[in-house]
Amino acid sequence: MTLSTEQSGHQTTAIKSIPQEAFDWYDEYAHGDIDRRTFLSRLGTLSVAGLTLSVVAGALTPNYALAEQVSFNDPDITASYVEYDSPNGHGKARGYLVVPKGVDVNNKAAAVLVAHENRGLNPYIEDVARRLAKEGFIAFAPDALFPLGGYPGNDDEGRAMQKTLDGAKIEGDFMDAATLLKNHEFTTGKVGMVGFCFGGYLTNSLAANMPDTIHAAAPYYGTPAKSNLDQIKAPLQLHFAELDKRVNATWPDYEEALKANNVDYTAYIYQTANHGFHNDSTARYQEKNAELAWERTLGFFKQTLNA
């Protein structure tokens, strides 16, 4: 299968005025390749008509007041924080569990594991979990930062915290979360997974390393698993951003491996989109592309997990 291209969503005039270099530098900053001082210094070299440095920097950094699409008080869902044992990770872990109204031991539902970016369980990812629950799935979003006290309420601090943790143990926490969902008394035993950025990598990795647990996987701009690609059984729906050079460079070899192992996959690339285009809390968000990708993801899970 080949990548198909979609048109970008509408952007405001101000956001359109931000040069692509600024988005590229933010991606470097967000992934730890440059520090905040270097990021701001580079932004200061840009000539952006009508926009100050503070406006550009503010547009590129998250504003989580914009990210809530489903309220935690929505009557159709019940949300709570749940601690669980994680012998393959940090011993103890915690996540955000969202259950649709009416789901119980007598009326079970499929589950979706939600994997966050490289900065912990922020409000955007919690909202993604609520969106899934509104569609009838039990959603669970672990917080990799729980061993350090949890997401600190600030992405810069969260990113620095997550960088200090053992990546293998983070992965173990998510693997044990997948097992929890598979065995949960409210679930059908069918488990899907969606993740963004670092969470996209985790989604690819769990599909490869837990082939009997993950029944469908939808990574957004995630790099491939480091091993066991030949073990993938789940169908994959992969989402890429056209301008995301770092992640897209890994796709040709990944696609070749998927083809060689007869994996059922569909991949999409979204035109003029940047890494993080689904995240509605920053200027990288593209509404039309994000909604199309999410519509596809929901349809994918309904087809694969509810069959």
Short mmCIF file of C-alpha atoms in Angstrom, two decimals:
data_model
loop_
_atom_site.label_atom_id
_atom_site.label_comp_id
_atom_site.label_asym_id
_atom_site.label_seq_id
_atom_site.Cartn_x
_atom_site.Cartn_y
_atom_site.Cartn_z
CA MET A 1 0.00 0.00 0.00
CA THR A 2 1.14 3.55 -0.60
CA LEU A 3 0.72 6.79 1.26
CA SER A 4 -2.23 8.90 0.19
CA THR A 5 -2.20 12.69 0.45
CA GLU A 6 -4.89 14.86 2.03
CA GLN A 7 -5.51 18.58 1.90
CA SER A 8 -4.59 20.67 4.92
CA GLY A 9 -7.15 22.23 7.22
CA HIS A 10 -7.88 25.90 7.53
CA GLN A 11 -5.33 27.94 9.51
CA THR A 12 -5.65 31.44 10.84
CA THR A 13 -3.79 34.28 9.16
CA ALA A 14 -1.46 34.61 12.13
CA ILE A 15 -0.47 30.96 12.09
CA LYS A 16 0.00 31.03 8.32
CA SER A 17 2.48 33.85 8.86
CA ILE A 18 4.78 31.65 10.95
CA PRO A 19 7.63 30.41 8.74
CA GLN A 20 8.17 26.66 8.41
CA GLU A 21 11.59 27.04 10.04
CA ALA A 22 9.85 27.93 13.29
CA PHE A 23 7.84 24.69 13.23
CA ASP A 24 10.99 22.72 12.45
CA TRP A 25 12.86 24.34 15.33
CA TYR A 26 9.96 23.67 17.68
CA ASP A 27 10.11 20.01 16.66
CA GLU A 28 13.83 19.94 17.47
CA TYR A 29 13.16 21.63 20.81
CA ALA A 30 10.24 19.34 21.67
CA HIS A 31 12.37 16.28 21.03
CA GLY A 32 15.37 17.50 23.02
CA ASP A 33 17.70 18.23 20.11
CA ILE A 34 18.03 21.89 21.14
CA ASP A 35 17.34 23.66 24.44
CA ARG A 36 14.76 26.37 25.06
CA ARG A 37 17.34 29.16 24.92
CA THR A 38 18.50 28.04 21.47
CA PHE A 39 14.91 27.68 20.30
CA LEU A 40 14.00 31.21 21.37
CA SER A 41 17.26 32.58 19.99
CA ARG A 42 16.47 31.11 16.58
CA LEU A 43 12.94 32.48 16.67
CA GLY A 44 14.44 35.89 17.35
CA THR A 45 16.23 35.81 14.00
CA LEU A 46 12.99 35.54 12.05
CA SER A 47 11.24 38.45 10.47
CA VAL A 48 7.56 37.67 10.85
CA ALA A 49 5.32 40.46 9.63
CA GLY A 50 3.09 41.74 12.38
CA LEU A 51 4.07 39.04 14.88
CA THR A 52 6.41 39.46 17.83
CA LEU A 53 8.73 36.80 19.25
CA SER A 54 6.37 36.26 22.18
CA VAL A 55 3.38 35.76 19.86
CA VAL A 56 5.22 33.20 17.73
CA ALA A 57 6.63 31.34 20.75
CA GLY A 58 3.22 31.40 22.40
CA ALA A 59 1.52 30.00 19.32
CA LEU A 60 3.98 27.12 19.13
CA THR A 61 3.74 26.09 22.78
CA PRO A 62 0.67 24.28 24.13
CA ASN A 63 -2.42 26.06 25.43
CA TYR A 64 -4.43 23.25 26.99
CA ALA A 65 -7.49 25.40 27.49
CA LEU A 66 -7.99 24.85 23.74
CA ALA A 67 -7.70 21.07 23.90
CA GLU A 68 -10.90 20.04 25.67
CA GLN A 69 -13.43 18.56 23.28
CA VAL A 70 -15.12 16.28 25.84
CA SER A 71 -15.61 17.50 29.39
CA PHE A 72 -14.53 15.28 32.27
CA ASN A 73 -18.03 15.94 33.61
CA ASP A 74 -19.70 14.59 30.47
CA PRO A 75 -22.64 12.41 31.61
CA ASP A 76 -21.85 9.75 29.00
CA ILE A 77 -18.52 8.80 30.58
CA THR A 78 -16.91 8.13 33.95
CA ALA A 79 -13.26 9.13 34.33
CA SER A 80 -10.88 8.25 37.15
CA TYR A 81 -7.19 7.75 37.93
CA VAL A 82 -6.23 4.14 38.50
CA GLU A 83 -3.01 2.70 39.92
CA TYR A 84 -1.88 -0.71 38.72
CA ASP A 85 0.96 -3.15 39.21
CA SER A 86 3.70 -2.93 36.60
CA PRO A 87 6.25 -5.72 37.11
CA ASN A 88 7.69 -5.08 33.65
CA GLY A 89 8.06 -1.37 34.31
CA HIS A 90 8.45 0.73 37.45
CA GLY A 91 6.61 -1.66 39.77
CA LYS A 92 3.67 0.68 40.21
CA ALA A 93 2.05 2.83 37.55
CA ARG A 94 -1.00 5.03 37.15
CA GLY A 95 -3.28 5.95 34.30
CA TYR A 96 -6.45 7.79 33.35
CA LEU A 97 -9.33 5.33 32.89
CA VAL A 98 -12.47 6.47 31.06
CA VAL A 99 -15.48 4.14 30.88
CA PRO A 100 -18.56 4.76 28.71
CA LYS A 101 -21.93 5.01 30.44
CA GLY A 102 -23.63 1.65 30.77
CA VAL A 103 -20.49 -0.47 30.41
CA ASP A 104 -20.07 -3.06 33.17
CA VAL A 105 -19.50 -6.79 33.69
CA ASN A 106 -22.77 -7.55 31.93
CA ASN A 107 -22.31 -5.07 29.07
CA LYS A 108 -18.68 -5.15 28.05
CA ALA A 109 -16.80 -3.00 25.57
CA ALA A 110 -13.56 -3.11 23.59
CA ALA A 111 -10.65 -1.12 25.00
CA VAL A 112 -8.11 1.32 23.58
CA LEU A 113 -4.76 2.08 25.20
CA VAL A 114 -3.70 5.72 24.66
CA ALA A 115 0.01 6.59 24.61
CA HIS A 116 1.16 10.15 25.24
CA GLU A 117 4.00 12.17 23.78
CA ASN A 118 7.42 12.61 25.40
CA ARG A 119 6.17 14.81 28.25
CA GLY A 120 3.74 12.78 30.31
CA LEU A 121 -0.03 12.58 30.56
CA ASN A 122 -1.05 16.12 29.64
CA PRO A 123 -4.63 17.44 29.27
CA TYR A 124 -4.66 16.87 25.50
CA ILE A 125 -4.05 13.13 25.91
CA GLU A 126 -6.65 12.89 28.67
CA ASP A 127 -9.12 14.50 26.28
CA VAL A 128 -8.24 11.95 23.59
CA ALA A 129 -9.13 9.22 26.10
CA ARG A 130 -12.48 10.90 26.78
CA ARG A 131 -13.16 11.19 23.04
CA LEU A 132 -12.67 7.44 22.69
CA ALA A 133 -15.00 6.73 25.61
CA LYS A 134 -17.67 8.95 24.02
CA GLU A 135 -17.49 6.58 21.05
CA GLY A 136 -18.07 3.53 23.25
CA PHE A 137 -14.54 2.32 23.99
CA ILE A 138 -12.99 1.85 27.41
CA ALA A 139 -9.94 4.11 27.21
CA PHE A 140 -6.85 3.99 29.39
CA ALA A 141 -4.01 6.53 29.22
CA PRO A 142 -1.00 5.72 31.45
CA ASP A 143 1.30 8.45 32.75
CA ALA A 144 4.97 7.58 32.28
CA LEU A 145 5.84 10.27 34.84
CA PHE A 146 3.99 8.59 37.72
CA PRO A 147 7.27 7.34 39.31
CA LEU A 148 8.34 11.01 39.53
CA GLY A 149 5.02 12.26 40.89
CA GLY A 150 3.08 12.45 37.62
CA TYR A 151 2.67 15.05 34.90
CA PRO A 152 3.77 18.35 36.50
CA GLY A 153 1.32 20.62 34.68
CA ASN A 154 4.04 22.04 32.45
CA ASP A 155 5.28 20.46 29.22
CA ASP A 156 8.85 21.76 29.51
CA GLU A 157 9.23 20.26 32.96
CA GLY A 158 7.41 17.11 31.91
CA ARG A 159 9.73 16.64 28.95
CA ALA A 160 12.79 17.04 31.17
CA MET A 161 11.36 14.58 33.70
CA GLN A 162 10.55 11.92 31.12
CA LYS A 163 14.05 12.18 29.70
CA THR A 164 15.48 10.99 33.03
CA LEU A 165 13.45 7.77 33.05
CA ASP A 166 14.52 4.38 31.71
CA GLY A 167 12.80 4.00 28.34
CA ALA A 168 12.53 0.22 28.74
CA LYS A 169 10.67 0.67 32.02
CA ILE A 170 8.30 3.20 30.45
CA GLU A 171 7.59 0.66 27.75
CA GLY A 172 7.03 -1.96 30.43
CA ASP A 173 4.47 0.27 32.15
CA PHE A 174 2.51 0.51 28.90
CA MET A 175 2.82 -3.21 28.25
CA ASP A 176 1.38 -3.96 31.68
CA ALA A 177 -1.38 -1.44 31.01
CA ALA A 178 -2.27 -3.35 27.84
CA THR A 179 -2.43 -6.57 29.85
CA LEU A 180 -4.64 -4.85 32.42
CA LEU A 181 -7.08 -3.84 29.68
CA LYS A 182 -7.11 -7.28 28.12
CA ASN A 183 -8.03 -8.83 31.48
CA HIS A 184 -10.29 -6.08 32.83
CA GLU A 185 -13.72 -7.34 33.88
CA PHE A 186 -15.46 -4.65 31.82
CA THR A 187 -13.64 -5.34 28.54
CA THR A 188 -14.26 -7.87 25.79
CA GLY A 189 -10.55 -8.72 25.78
CA LYS A 190 -10.06 -6.84 22.51
CA VAL A 191 -7.42 -4.10 22.89
CA GLY A 192 -6.50 -1.40 20.40
CA MET A 193 -3.80 1.22 20.80
CA VAL A 194 -3.30 4.77 19.60
CA GLY A 195 -0.32 6.98 20.33
CA PHE A 196 1.21 10.27 19.29
CA CYS A 197 4.90 11.06 18.68
CA PHE A 198 6.73 9.03 21.38
CA GLY A 199 3.37 7.35 21.93
CA GLY A 200 3.33 6.51 18.22
CA TYR A 201 6.61 4.67 18.72
CA LEU A 202 5.12 2.87 21.74
CA THR A 203 2.12 1.87 19.63
CA ASN A 204 4.36 0.39 16.96
CA SER A 205 6.47 -1.31 19.61
CA LEU A 206 3.60 -2.94 21.50
CA ALA A 207 2.10 -4.17 18.24
CA ALA A 208 5.43 -5.91 17.57
CA ASN A 209 6.13 -7.15 21.10
CA MET A 210 2.59 -8.00 22.28
CA PRO A 211 1.05 -9.54 19.16
CA ASP A 212 -1.45 -11.59 21.17
CA THR A 213 -2.65 -8.58 23.18
CA ILE A 214 -2.79 -5.66 20.72
CA HIS A 215 -5.55 -6.30 18.19
CA ALA A 216 -5.33 -3.01 16.27
CA ALA A 217 -2.78 -0.18 16.30
CA ALA A 218 -2.99 3.41 15.07
CA PRO A 219 0.33 5.26 15.52
CA TYR A 220 0.45 8.97 14.74
CA TYR A 221 3.84 10.20 13.50
CA GLY A 222 5.63 7.42 15.35
CA THR A 223 8.91 5.70 14.54
CA PRO A 224 9.02 1.90 14.09
CA ALA A 225 9.55 -0.70 16.78
CA LYS A 226 13.21 -1.52 17.35
CA SER A 227 12.68 -5.27 17.06
CA ASN A 228 10.21 -8.09 16.35
CA LEU A 229 8.61 -6.47 13.32
CA ASP A 230 8.10 -9.99 12.00
CA GLN A 231 5.83 -10.72 14.98
CA ILE A 232 3.16 -8.10 14.21
CA LYS A 233 -0.30 -9.64 13.84
CA ALA A 234 -2.55 -6.63 14.36
CA PRO A 235 -3.74 -4.47 11.46
CA LEU A 236 -2.06 -1.06 11.47
CA GLN A 237 -3.38 2.34 10.48
CA LEU A 238 -0.47 4.78 10.32
CA HIS A 239 -0.72 8.59 10.17
CA PHE A 240 2.11 10.83 8.98
CA ALA A 241 2.61 14.56 8.48
CA GLU A 242 4.06 15.64 5.14
CA LEU A 243 6.53 18.11 6.71
CA ASP A 244 7.73 15.72 9.43
CA LYS A 245 11.09 14.87 7.88
CA ARG A 246 12.49 13.16 10.99
CA VAL A 247 9.76 10.52 11.30
CA ASN A 248 9.04 10.20 7.59
CA ALA A 249 12.66 9.21 6.96
CA THR A 250 11.99 5.99 8.89
CA TRP A 251 8.91 5.02 6.88
CA PRO A 252 10.39 3.44 3.71
CA ASP A 253 12.29 0.76 5.63
CA TYR A 254 9.34 0.23 7.97
CA GLU A 255 6.96 -0.18 5.05
CA GLU A 256 9.32 -2.66 3.42
CA ALA A 257 9.36 -4.74 6.63
CA LEU A 258 5.56 -4.65 6.89
CA LYS A 259 5.22 -5.82 3.29
CA ALA A 260 7.80 -8.57 3.80
CA ASN A 261 5.85 -9.87 6.79
CA ASN A 262 2.41 -9.57 5.13
CA VAL A 263 1.11 -7.14 7.75
CA ASP A 264 -2.31 -5.65 7.04
CA TYR A 265 -1.66 -1.91 7.05
CA THR A 266 -2.90 1.38 5.68
CA ALA A 267 -0.79 4.53 5.79
CA TYR A 268 -1.80 8.14 5.22
CA ILE A 269 0.26 11.30 4.84
CA TYR A 270 -1.45 14.66 5.39
CA GLN A 271 -0.41 17.46 3.06
CA THR A 272 1.34 20.55 4.52
CA ALA A 273 0.91 19.09 8.03
CA ASN A 274 3.60 19.28 10.69
CA HIS A 275 4.47 16.72 13.33
CA GLY A 276 1.81 17.04 16.01
CA PHE A 277 -0.98 18.16 13.67
CA HIS A 278 -3.59 16.27 15.72
CA ASN A 279 -2.74 18.17 18.91
CA ASP A 280 -5.33 20.95 19.12
CA SER A 281 -3.47 22.90 21.78
CA THR A 282 -0.74 24.36 19.51
CA ALA A 283 -0.29 26.16 16.19
CA ARG A 284 0.73 22.86 14.58
CA TYR A 285 -2.90 21.75 14.78
CA GLN A 286 -4.74 21.46 11.48
CA GLU A 287 -8.43 21.00 12.09
CA LYS A 288 -9.42 19.42 8.80
CA ASN A 289 -6.52 16.96 8.78
CA ALA A 290 -6.91 16.16 12.46
CA GLU A 291 -10.62 15.47 12.13
CA LEU A 292 -10.11 13.31 9.04
CA ALA A 293 -7.37 11.29 10.73
CA TRP A 294 -9.48 10.85 13.86
CA GLU A 295 -12.55 9.82 11.87
CA ARG A 296 -10.42 7.18 10.17
CA THR A 297 -9.02 6.01 13.50
CA LEU A 298 -12.45 5.62 15.07
CA GLY A 299 -13.71 3.73 12.02
CA PHE A 300 -10.64 1.50 12.13
CA PHE A 301 -11.17 0.62 15.80
CA LYS A 302 -14.88 0.02 15.32
CA GLN A 303 -14.17 -2.33 12.44
CA THR A 304 -11.32 -4.24 14.08
CA LEU A 305 -12.28 -4.31 17.76
CA ASN A 306 -16.06 -4.59 17.62
CA ALA A 307 -16.21 -7.39 15.07
#
